[in-house]
Coordinates of C-alpha atoms in Angstrom, one line a residue:
M1432 CA -109.9 -124.0 13.1
S1433 CA -108.7 -120.5 13.8
S1434 CA -105.1 -119.4 13.4
Y1435 CA -105.0 -118.0 16.9
P1436 CA -103.7 -120.6 19.3
C1437 CA -106.3 -119.8 21.9
F1438 CA -109.2 -120.8 19.6
T1439 CA -108.7 -124.5 19.9
G1440 CA -112.3 -125.3 20.0
H1441 CA -112.4 -126.0 23.7
P1442 CA -115.3 -124.1 25.4
V1443 CA -113.1 -122.7 28.2
H1444 CA -110.5 -121.4 25.8
T1445 CA -113.2 -119.8 23.7
L1446 CA -114.6 -118.0 26.7
V1447 CA -111.2 -116.6 27.8
A1448 CA -110.4 -115.4 24.3
L1449 CA -113.8 -113.6 24.1
R1450 CA -113.3 -111.8 27.4
L1451 CA -109.8 -110.7 26.3
F1452 CA -111.2 -109.4 23.0
L1453 CA -113.9 -107.4 24.8
S1454 CA -111.4 -105.8 27.3
V1455 CA -109.1 -104.6 24.5
S1456 CA -112.0 -103.1 22.7
V1457 CA -113.3 -101.2 25.7
F1458 CA -109.7 -99.8 26.4
K1459 CA -109.3 -98.6 22.8
R1460 CA -112.7 -96.8 22.9
S1461 CA -112.0 -95.1 26.2
R1462 CA -108.5 -94.0 25.0
A1463 CA -110.1 -92.6 21.8
R1464 CA -112.5 -90.5 23.9
R1465 CA -109.6 -89.1 26.1
L1466 CA -107.7 -88.1 23.0
R1467 CA -110.7 -86.3 21.6
K1468 CA -111.1 -84.5 24.9
Y1469 CA -107.4 -83.7 25.4
P1470 CA -105.8 -83.3 22.0
M1471 CA -102.4 -82.5 23.5
R1472 CA -102.0 -86.1 24.7
S1473 CA -100.3 -88.5 22.4
T1474 CA -100.1 -92.3 22.3
A1475 CA -96.4 -92.3 21.5
N1476 CA -95.4 -90.8 24.9
T1477 CA -95.5 -93.3 27.7
H1478 CA -93.1 -91.5 30.2
R1479 CA -94.4 -87.9 30.2
S1480 CA -92.9 -85.4 32.7
F1481 CA -95.2 -83.9 35.2
L1482 CA -94.0 -80.5 34.0
H1483 CA -95.3 -81.1 30.5
P1484 CA -98.2 -78.7 29.5
A1485 CA -100.4 -81.8 28.7
C1486 CA -100.3 -82.7 32.4
I1487 CA -101.3 -79.3 33.7
S1488 CA -105.0 -78.8 34.5
T1489 CA -107.1 -76.5 32.3
R1490 CA -107.5 -74.1 35.2
S1491 CA -103.7 -73.6 35.5
R1492 CA -103.4 -73.1 31.7
R1493 CA -106.0 -70.4 31.7
V1494 CA -103.8 -68.2 33.9
S1495 CA -101.0 -67.9 31.3
T1496 CA -102.3 -65.5 28.6
H1497 CA -99.1 -63.7 27.8
P1498 CA -97.7 -64.5 24.3
S1499 CA -94.2 -65.2 25.7
K1500 CA -95.7 -68.0 27.8
T1501 CA -98.0 -69.6 25.2
V1502 CA -97.4 -73.4 25.0
N1503 CA -96.4 -74.8 21.6
R1504 CA -98.6 -77.9 21.2
N1505 CA -96.3 -79.4 18.7
S1506 CA -93.3 -79.4 20.9
W1507 CA -94.6 -81.4 23.9
R1508 CA -91.5 -83.5 24.2
T1509 CA -89.6 -80.8 26.1
P1510 CA -91.0 -79.0 29.2
A1511 CA -92.3 -75.5 28.6
K1512 CA -90.0 -72.6 29.7
M1513 CA -91.1 -69.2 30.9
V1514 CA -89.2 -66.5 28.9
I1515 CA -88.8 -63.2 30.8
T1516 CA -87.0 -60.3 29.0
N1517 CA -85.5 -57.3 30.7
E1518 CA -87.9 -55.1 28.9
E1519 CA -90.9 -56.9 30.4
L1520 CA -89.3 -57.0 33.8
Y1521 CA -88.7 -53.3 34.1
S1522 CA -91.7 -52.0 32.1
D1523 CA -94.6 -53.8 33.8
P1524 CA -93.5 -56.6 36.2
A1525 CA -97.1 -57.0 37.5
K1526 CA -98.0 -58.7 34.2
L1527 CA -95.6 -61.5 35.0
F1528 CA -96.3 -61.9 38.7
P1529 CA -99.9 -61.0 39.7
G1530 CA -100.1 -58.8 42.7
M1531 CA -96.4 -57.8 42.5
T1532 CA -95.4 -54.1 42.8
D1533 CA -92.4 -52.5 41.4
R1534 CA -90.8 -52.5 44.9
S1535 CA -90.8 -56.2 45.6
I1536 CA -90.1 -59.5 43.8
N1537 CA -91.5 -62.7 45.5
G1538 CA -91.8 -60.8 48.8
I1539 CA -88.3 -59.3 48.8
Y1540 CA -88.3 -55.6 49.0
L1541 CA -85.9 -54.0 46.6
S1542 CA -85.5 -50.9 48.7
N1543 CA -84.2 -52.9 51.7
E1544 CA -81.9 -54.9 49.4
R1545 CA -80.5 -51.7 48.0
L1546 CA -79.9 -50.4 51.5
D1547 CA -78.1 -53.6 52.5
V1548 CA -75.8 -53.3 49.4
D1549 CA -75.0 -49.6 50.3
R1550 CA -74.2 -50.6 53.9
A1551 CA -72.0 -53.5 52.8
L1552 CA -70.0 -51.2 50.4
E1553 CA -69.7 -48.5 53.1
N1554 CA -68.5 -51.0 55.7
R1555 CA -65.9 -52.5 53.4
R1556 CA -64.3 -49.0 53.0
R1557 CA -64.5 -48.3 56.8
K1558 CA -61.6 -48.9 59.2
V1559 CA -62.4 -49.9 62.7
A1560 CA -59.8 -49.9 65.5
Y1561 CA -60.1 -52.1 68.6
C1562 CA -57.8 -52.5 71.6
G1563 CA -55.9 -55.8 71.9
S1564 CA -54.5 -58.4 69.6
P1565 CA -56.7 -60.5 67.2
G1566 CA -58.9 -62.7 69.3
A1567 CA -59.5 -60.1 72.0
Y1568 CA -63.0 -59.5 73.4
S1569 CA -62.8 -56.0 71.8
E1570 CA -62.4 -57.7 68.4
L1571 CA -65.5 -59.7 69.0
A1572 CA -67.4 -56.5 69.9
A1573 CA -66.0 -54.7 66.8
M1574 CA -67.1 -57.6 64.5
E1575 CA -70.6 -57.4 65.9
L1576 CA -70.9 -53.6 66.0
C1577 CA -69.2 -53.0 62.6
P1578 CA -69.7 -56.1 60.4
G1579 CA -67.7 -56.4 57.2
C1580 CA -65.2 -53.6 58.0
E1581 CA -61.4 -53.6 58.1
Y1582 CA -60.3 -54.3 61.7
I1583 CA -57.1 -52.7 63.1
S1584 CA -55.7 -53.9 66.4
S1585 CA -54.1 -51.4 68.9
A1586 CA -52.0 -51.9 71.9
S1587 CA -54.4 -50.2 74.4
W1588 CA -57.7 -48.3 74.4
G1589 CA -55.7 -45.1 74.6
S1590 CA -54.0 -45.8 71.2
T1591 CA -57.3 -46.9 69.8
V1592 CA -58.9 -43.6 70.6
A1593 CA -55.8 -41.7 69.4
D1594 CA -56.1 -43.4 66.0
L1595 CA -59.7 -42.2 65.8
I1596 CA -58.7 -38.6 66.8
A1597 CA -55.9 -38.6 64.2
G1598 CA -58.2 -39.7 61.5
D1599 CA -56.5 -43.0 60.8
V1600 CA -59.7 -45.0 61.4
D1601 CA -63.4 -44.3 61.1
R1602 CA -64.5 -46.0 64.3
A1603 CA -63.0 -47.0 67.6
V1604 CA -64.5 -49.9 69.7
V1605 CA -63.5 -49.8 73.4
P1606 CA -64.7 -51.2 76.7
V1607 CA -66.3 -48.6 79.0
E1608 CA -67.9 -50.6 81.8
S1609 CA -67.9 -54.0 83.5
F1610 CA -69.1 -55.6 86.7
Y1611 CA -65.7 -55.2 88.3
T1612 CA -64.3 -52.0 86.9
K1613 CA -67.6 -50.0 86.6
R1614 CA -67.2 -46.9 84.4
I1615 CA -63.9 -45.8 82.8
R1616 CA -64.2 -42.1 83.7
I1617 CA -61.0 -41.1 82.0
L1618 CA -62.4 -42.2 78.6
Y1619 CA -65.4 -39.9 79.1
D1620 CA -63.0 -37.0 79.7
V1621 CA -61.2 -37.8 76.5
M1622 CA -64.5 -37.8 74.7
V1623 CA -65.4 -34.4 76.0
R1624 CA -62.0 -32.8 75.2
H1625 CA -61.8 -34.2 71.7
D1626 CA -65.6 -34.0 70.8
L1627 CA -66.1 -37.7 70.1
H1628 CA -69.5 -39.3 69.9
I1629 CA -71.0 -42.7 70.8
V1630 CA -72.7 -44.2 67.7
D1631 CA -73.5 -47.7 69.1
E1632 CA -73.0 -50.0 72.1
L1633 CA -72.9 -53.7 72.9
F1634 CA -73.0 -55.8 76.0
L1635 CA -70.7 -58.9 75.6
N1636 CA -71.0 -61.7 78.1
V1637 CA -67.3 -62.4 78.7
S1638 CA -66.6 -66.1 79.2
H1639 CA -63.0 -66.9 80.2
M1640 CA -61.3 -70.1 79.2
L1641 CA -58.1 -71.7 80.5
L1642 CA -56.0 -72.3 77.4
G1643 CA -52.8 -74.3 77.0
L1644 CA -50.6 -76.0 74.4
Q1645 CA -52.0 -79.0 72.6
E1646 CA -49.6 -81.3 74.6
S1647 CA -50.4 -79.7 77.9
N1648 CA -52.1 -81.5 80.8
P1649 CA -54.3 -79.5 83.3
S1650 CA -52.5 -81.1 86.3
D1651 CA -49.1 -79.9 85.0
I1652 CA -49.9 -76.2 84.8
K1653 CA -47.9 -74.1 87.3
R1654 CA -48.0 -70.6 85.7
I1655 CA -51.1 -68.5 84.7
V1656 CA -50.7 -65.5 82.4
S1657 CA -53.5 -63.0 81.5
H1658 CA -54.8 -59.5 81.7
P1659 CA -55.2 -58.2 85.3
Q1660 CA -59.0 -57.9 85.0
A1661 CA -59.2 -61.5 83.7
L1662 CA -57.2 -62.7 86.7
L1663 CA -59.5 -60.7 89.0
Q1664 CA -62.6 -62.1 87.4
C1665 CA -61.3 -65.7 87.9
E1666 CA -60.1 -65.2 91.4
K1667 CA -62.1 -68.0 93.0
Y1668 CA -61.0 -70.5 90.4
I1669 CA -57.3 -69.5 90.9
R1670 CA -57.6 -69.7 94.7
S1671 CA -59.1 -73.2 94.4
K1672 CA -55.9 -74.3 92.8
E1673 CA -53.4 -72.2 94.7
N1674 CA -51.4 -75.3 95.7
Q1675 CA -50.9 -76.0 92.1
Y1676 CA -50.3 -72.6 90.5
Q1677 CA -47.0 -71.1 91.7
Q1678 CA -46.9 -67.9 89.6
L1679 CA -49.3 -65.4 88.2
M1680 CA -48.1 -63.0 85.4
E1681 CA -49.9 -60.0 83.9
L1682 CA -50.0 -58.9 80.3
P1683 CA -51.9 -55.9 78.8
D1684 CA -54.3 -58.1 76.8
T1685 CA -55.8 -61.6 77.1
A1686 CA -55.3 -62.2 73.4
E1687 CA -51.7 -61.1 73.5
A1688 CA -51.1 -63.7 76.3
A1689 CA -52.6 -66.4 74.0
R1690 CA -50.5 -65.3 71.1
Q1691 CA -47.2 -65.3 73.1
L1692 CA -48.1 -68.8 74.5
A1693 CA -48.5 -70.1 70.9
L1694 CA -45.3 -68.4 69.7
L1695 CA -42.9 -69.0 72.6
R1696 CA -44.4 -72.3 73.9
P1697 CA -43.2 -72.2 77.5
E1698 CA -43.6 -75.3 79.6
H1699 CA -46.2 -75.6 82.4
T1700 CA -47.9 -72.4 81.3
A1701 CA -51.5 -71.6 80.6
V1702 CA -53.4 -68.4 79.8
I1703 CA -56.9 -67.1 80.6
S1704 CA -58.4 -65.9 77.3
S1705 CA -61.4 -66.4 75.0
R1706 CA -62.5 -69.4 73.0
R1707 CA -61.8 -67.5 69.8
C1708 CA -58.1 -67.3 70.8
A1709 CA -58.1 -71.1 71.1
Y1710 CA -59.4 -71.2 67.6
L1711 CA -57.0 -68.6 66.2
Y1712 CA -53.8 -69.8 67.9
N1713 CA -54.5 -73.6 67.9
L1714 CA -54.6 -73.8 71.7
K1715 CA -56.2 -76.5 73.8
V1716 CA -59.1 -75.6 76.1
L1717 CA -58.0 -77.0 79.5
D1718 CA -61.1 -75.7 81.4
D1719 CA -64.0 -73.5 80.3
T1720 CA -66.2 -70.9 82.0
I1721 CA -63.9 -70.3 84.9
Q1722 CA -65.0 -66.7 85.7
D1723 CA -66.5 -66.2 89.2
K1724 CA -69.9 -65.1 87.8
E1725 CA -71.6 -66.9 85.0
N1726 CA -73.1 -63.6 83.7
N1727 CA -70.1 -61.4 83.3
P1728 CA -71.1 -58.6 80.9
T1729 CA -68.8 -55.9 79.6
R1730 CA -70.2 -52.8 77.8
F1731 CA -68.4 -51.8 74.6
V1732 CA -69.1 -48.6 72.6
A1733 CA -68.3 -47.6 69.1
L1734 CA -66.9 -44.1 68.9
A1735 CA -66.9 -41.7 65.9
R1736 CA -65.7 -38.2 65.2
E1737 CA -69.2 -37.1 64.0
Q1738 CA -72.6 -37.6 65.6
I1739 CA -74.8 -40.2 63.8
V1740 CA -78.4 -40.5 64.7
P1741 CA -80.0 -43.9 63.7
E1742 CA -82.7 -43.5 61.0
D1743 CA -84.2 -47.0 60.9
I1744 CA -84.8 -47.4 64.7
E1745 CA -87.8 -46.2 66.7
P1746 CA -86.7 -43.2 68.8
S1747 CA -88.2 -44.6 71.9
K1748 CA -85.8 -47.6 71.6
C1749 CA -82.7 -45.3 71.6
K1750 CA -80.4 -44.1 74.2
T1751 CA -78.8 -40.7 74.4
S1752 CA -75.6 -39.7 76.2
I1753 CA -75.0 -36.2 77.3
F1754 CA -72.4 -34.3 79.4
F1755 CA -73.2 -31.1 81.3
A1756 CA -71.6 -28.9 84.0
L1757 CA -73.1 -26.7 86.6
P1758 CA -71.6 -23.5 88.0
E1759 CA -70.3 -23.2 91.5
D1760 CA -73.2 -22.5 93.8
D1761 CA -73.4 -22.6 97.6
K1762 CA -77.2 -23.1 97.4
P1763 CA -78.3 -26.8 97.6
G1764 CA -80.6 -28.3 94.9
A1765 CA -78.8 -27.1 91.7
L1766 CA -78.6 -30.7 90.4
A1767 CA -82.2 -31.5 91.4
K1768 CA -83.4 -28.4 89.5
A1769 CA -81.5 -29.5 86.4
L1770 CA -82.9 -33.0 86.5
E1771 CA -86.5 -31.7 86.9
F1772 CA -86.5 -30.9 83.2
F1773 CA -86.3 -34.6 82.3
S1774 CA -89.1 -35.6 84.6
E1775 CA -91.3 -32.8 83.3
N1776 CA -90.9 -34.2 79.8
E1777 CA -91.4 -37.8 80.9
I1778 CA -87.8 -38.9 80.2
N1779 CA -86.3 -41.8 82.1
L1780 CA -82.7 -41.5 83.2
I1781 CA -80.7 -44.7 82.8
W1782 CA -77.5 -43.7 84.5
L1783 CA -76.1 -40.6 86.2
D1784 CA -72.5 -40.0 87.4
S1785 CA -70.4 -37.0 88.3
R1786 CA -66.9 -35.9 89.2
K1787 CA -65.2 -32.9 90.6
L1788 CA -63.4 -30.5 88.3
Y1789 CA -60.1 -29.5 89.7
P1790 CA -58.4 -26.1 89.0
G1791 CA -55.4 -27.7 87.3
E1792 CA -57.4 -29.3 84.6
L1793 CA -59.8 -26.4 83.9
T1794 CA -59.9 -25.1 80.3
E1795 CA -61.5 -22.0 79.0
W1796 CA -65.0 -23.5 78.8
M1797 CA -64.6 -24.9 82.3
E1798 CA -64.0 -21.6 84.1
G1799 CA -66.4 -21.2 87.0
L1800 CA -67.7 -24.8 86.8
S1801 CA -67.4 -27.2 89.7
F1802 CA -68.9 -30.6 88.7
L1803 CA -69.1 -32.5 85.4
F1804 CA -72.1 -34.8 85.0
Y1805 CA -72.5 -37.8 82.8
V1806 CA -76.1 -38.8 81.9
N1807 CA -77.6 -41.6 79.9
L1808 CA -81.3 -41.2 79.1
E1809 CA -84.0 -43.0 77.1
G1810 CA -84.9 -41.5 73.8
S1811 CA -83.4 -39.9 70.7
V1812 CA -82.4 -36.4 70.0
K1813 CA -84.9 -36.5 67.2
E1814 CA -87.8 -36.6 69.7
Q1815 CA -89.4 -33.4 70.6
R1816 CA -89.6 -34.2 74.3
V1817 CA -85.8 -34.7 74.4
Q1818 CA -85.2 -31.5 72.5
N1819 CA -87.4 -29.6 75.0
A1820 CA -85.6 -31.0 78.0
L1821 CA -82.1 -30.2 76.5
E1822 CA -83.3 -26.7 75.6
S1823 CA -84.4 -26.1 79.2
L1824 CA -81.2 -27.6 80.6
K1825 CA -79.2 -25.0 78.6
G1826 CA -80.7 -22.3 80.8
V1827 CA -79.0 -23.6 84.0
A1828 CA -76.0 -25.5 82.6
P1829 CA -73.3 -23.3 81.0
F1830 CA -71.7 -26.4 79.4
L1831 CA -73.9 -29.0 77.6
R1832 CA -72.7 -31.5 75.0
V1833 CA -74.7 -34.3 73.4
M1834 CA -72.4 -37.2 72.8
G1835 CA -74.8 -39.2 70.5
S1836 CA -78.0 -41.3 70.2
H1837 CA -77.9 -45.0 69.4
K1838 CA -79.9 -48.1 69.7
M1839 CA -80.5 -49.4 73.3
H1840 CA -79.2 -52.9 73.7
K1841 CA -80.6 -55.0 76.6
K1842 CA -79.5 -58.5 75.7
F1843 CA -76.0 -59.9 76.2
L1844 CA -74.0 -61.2 73.2
E1845 CA -72.5 -64.6 74.0
D1846 CA -68.9 -65.3 73.5
F1847 CA -67.4 -66.9 70.3
P1848 CA -69.2 -70.2 69.8

């Protein structure tokens, strides 16, 4: 009798043992054939990582021919690592990554990355002034127009521009137009007198919120405080609750109203301000989007002492601002003749405004001039057609000044999320 317990002499047991013996023999022969075909495999490893070279197809192993990436067949227990030295990276990077040029790595263009670094460093050294306290709509515009800069608040747009003229800041962000106030003409006069330039613009969709203290109840509010323009833009909302609101107070800035509410904490008082002010001063939003019009855009511009023409923007997508004055002439058609130069060069005018020059404000360069015109046109001063039109305009306009070319923005930026 056999020593194996299955060989008991019973026919059934003998048949089962024979089948088991044949299965083990077939498995051993097939495994021996695999080891001869793939020598890197080993019988000792039963939990091999999918990153191990033995598990990589022969096609993928043929790609790696560089000595630094040759697989050590005796060290299969640890996954293979690709070794890249600085000398290889900067001498011939295409050897490591097929199809790669010296300007890009994995699709990232090094030239663009270098420009982004330069812009970031330049912005960190740049000071930007805006009108209002922190949380004002002007601050939102400054953060979008000049990201990463040092932001300095000013009491009014006049002091903001004065800081720029004095050289205390590098940029000044101020509002110049809204649906209610239209254009701020006095700002353009300041730009002409002090040779300031528009380098960028932004349309911010102003969304007003009714803010109160955390313990405030909307039904208990009796006093509303805000900027006069904010009160005007929310006139319908205020009139709908005129039986509740007993007093309206004005402050020079919506953010300053929110700051004083958080600091002084008066009872039964709410302010009309931005959502960002609620975040900065820990105020409660009692009601949102209370302005009369859902689309309530305000145009902000970034001013600088020097003219900066955008280099990375297509000239046809730019806007140029100019000022010019025409001499006193009793003959009609002087303005029409001046505007013909733009139509002849296929230039579209976006905006045209004018004002009378009075004798008391005339300076040396204004002598003999009657009207000052403000023009926004499509195109950049780098375009030949714009240069031709401006050169022709000099022949009829004794005074002409280009205030700058910048990117044309058509979409509104939403308020602080």
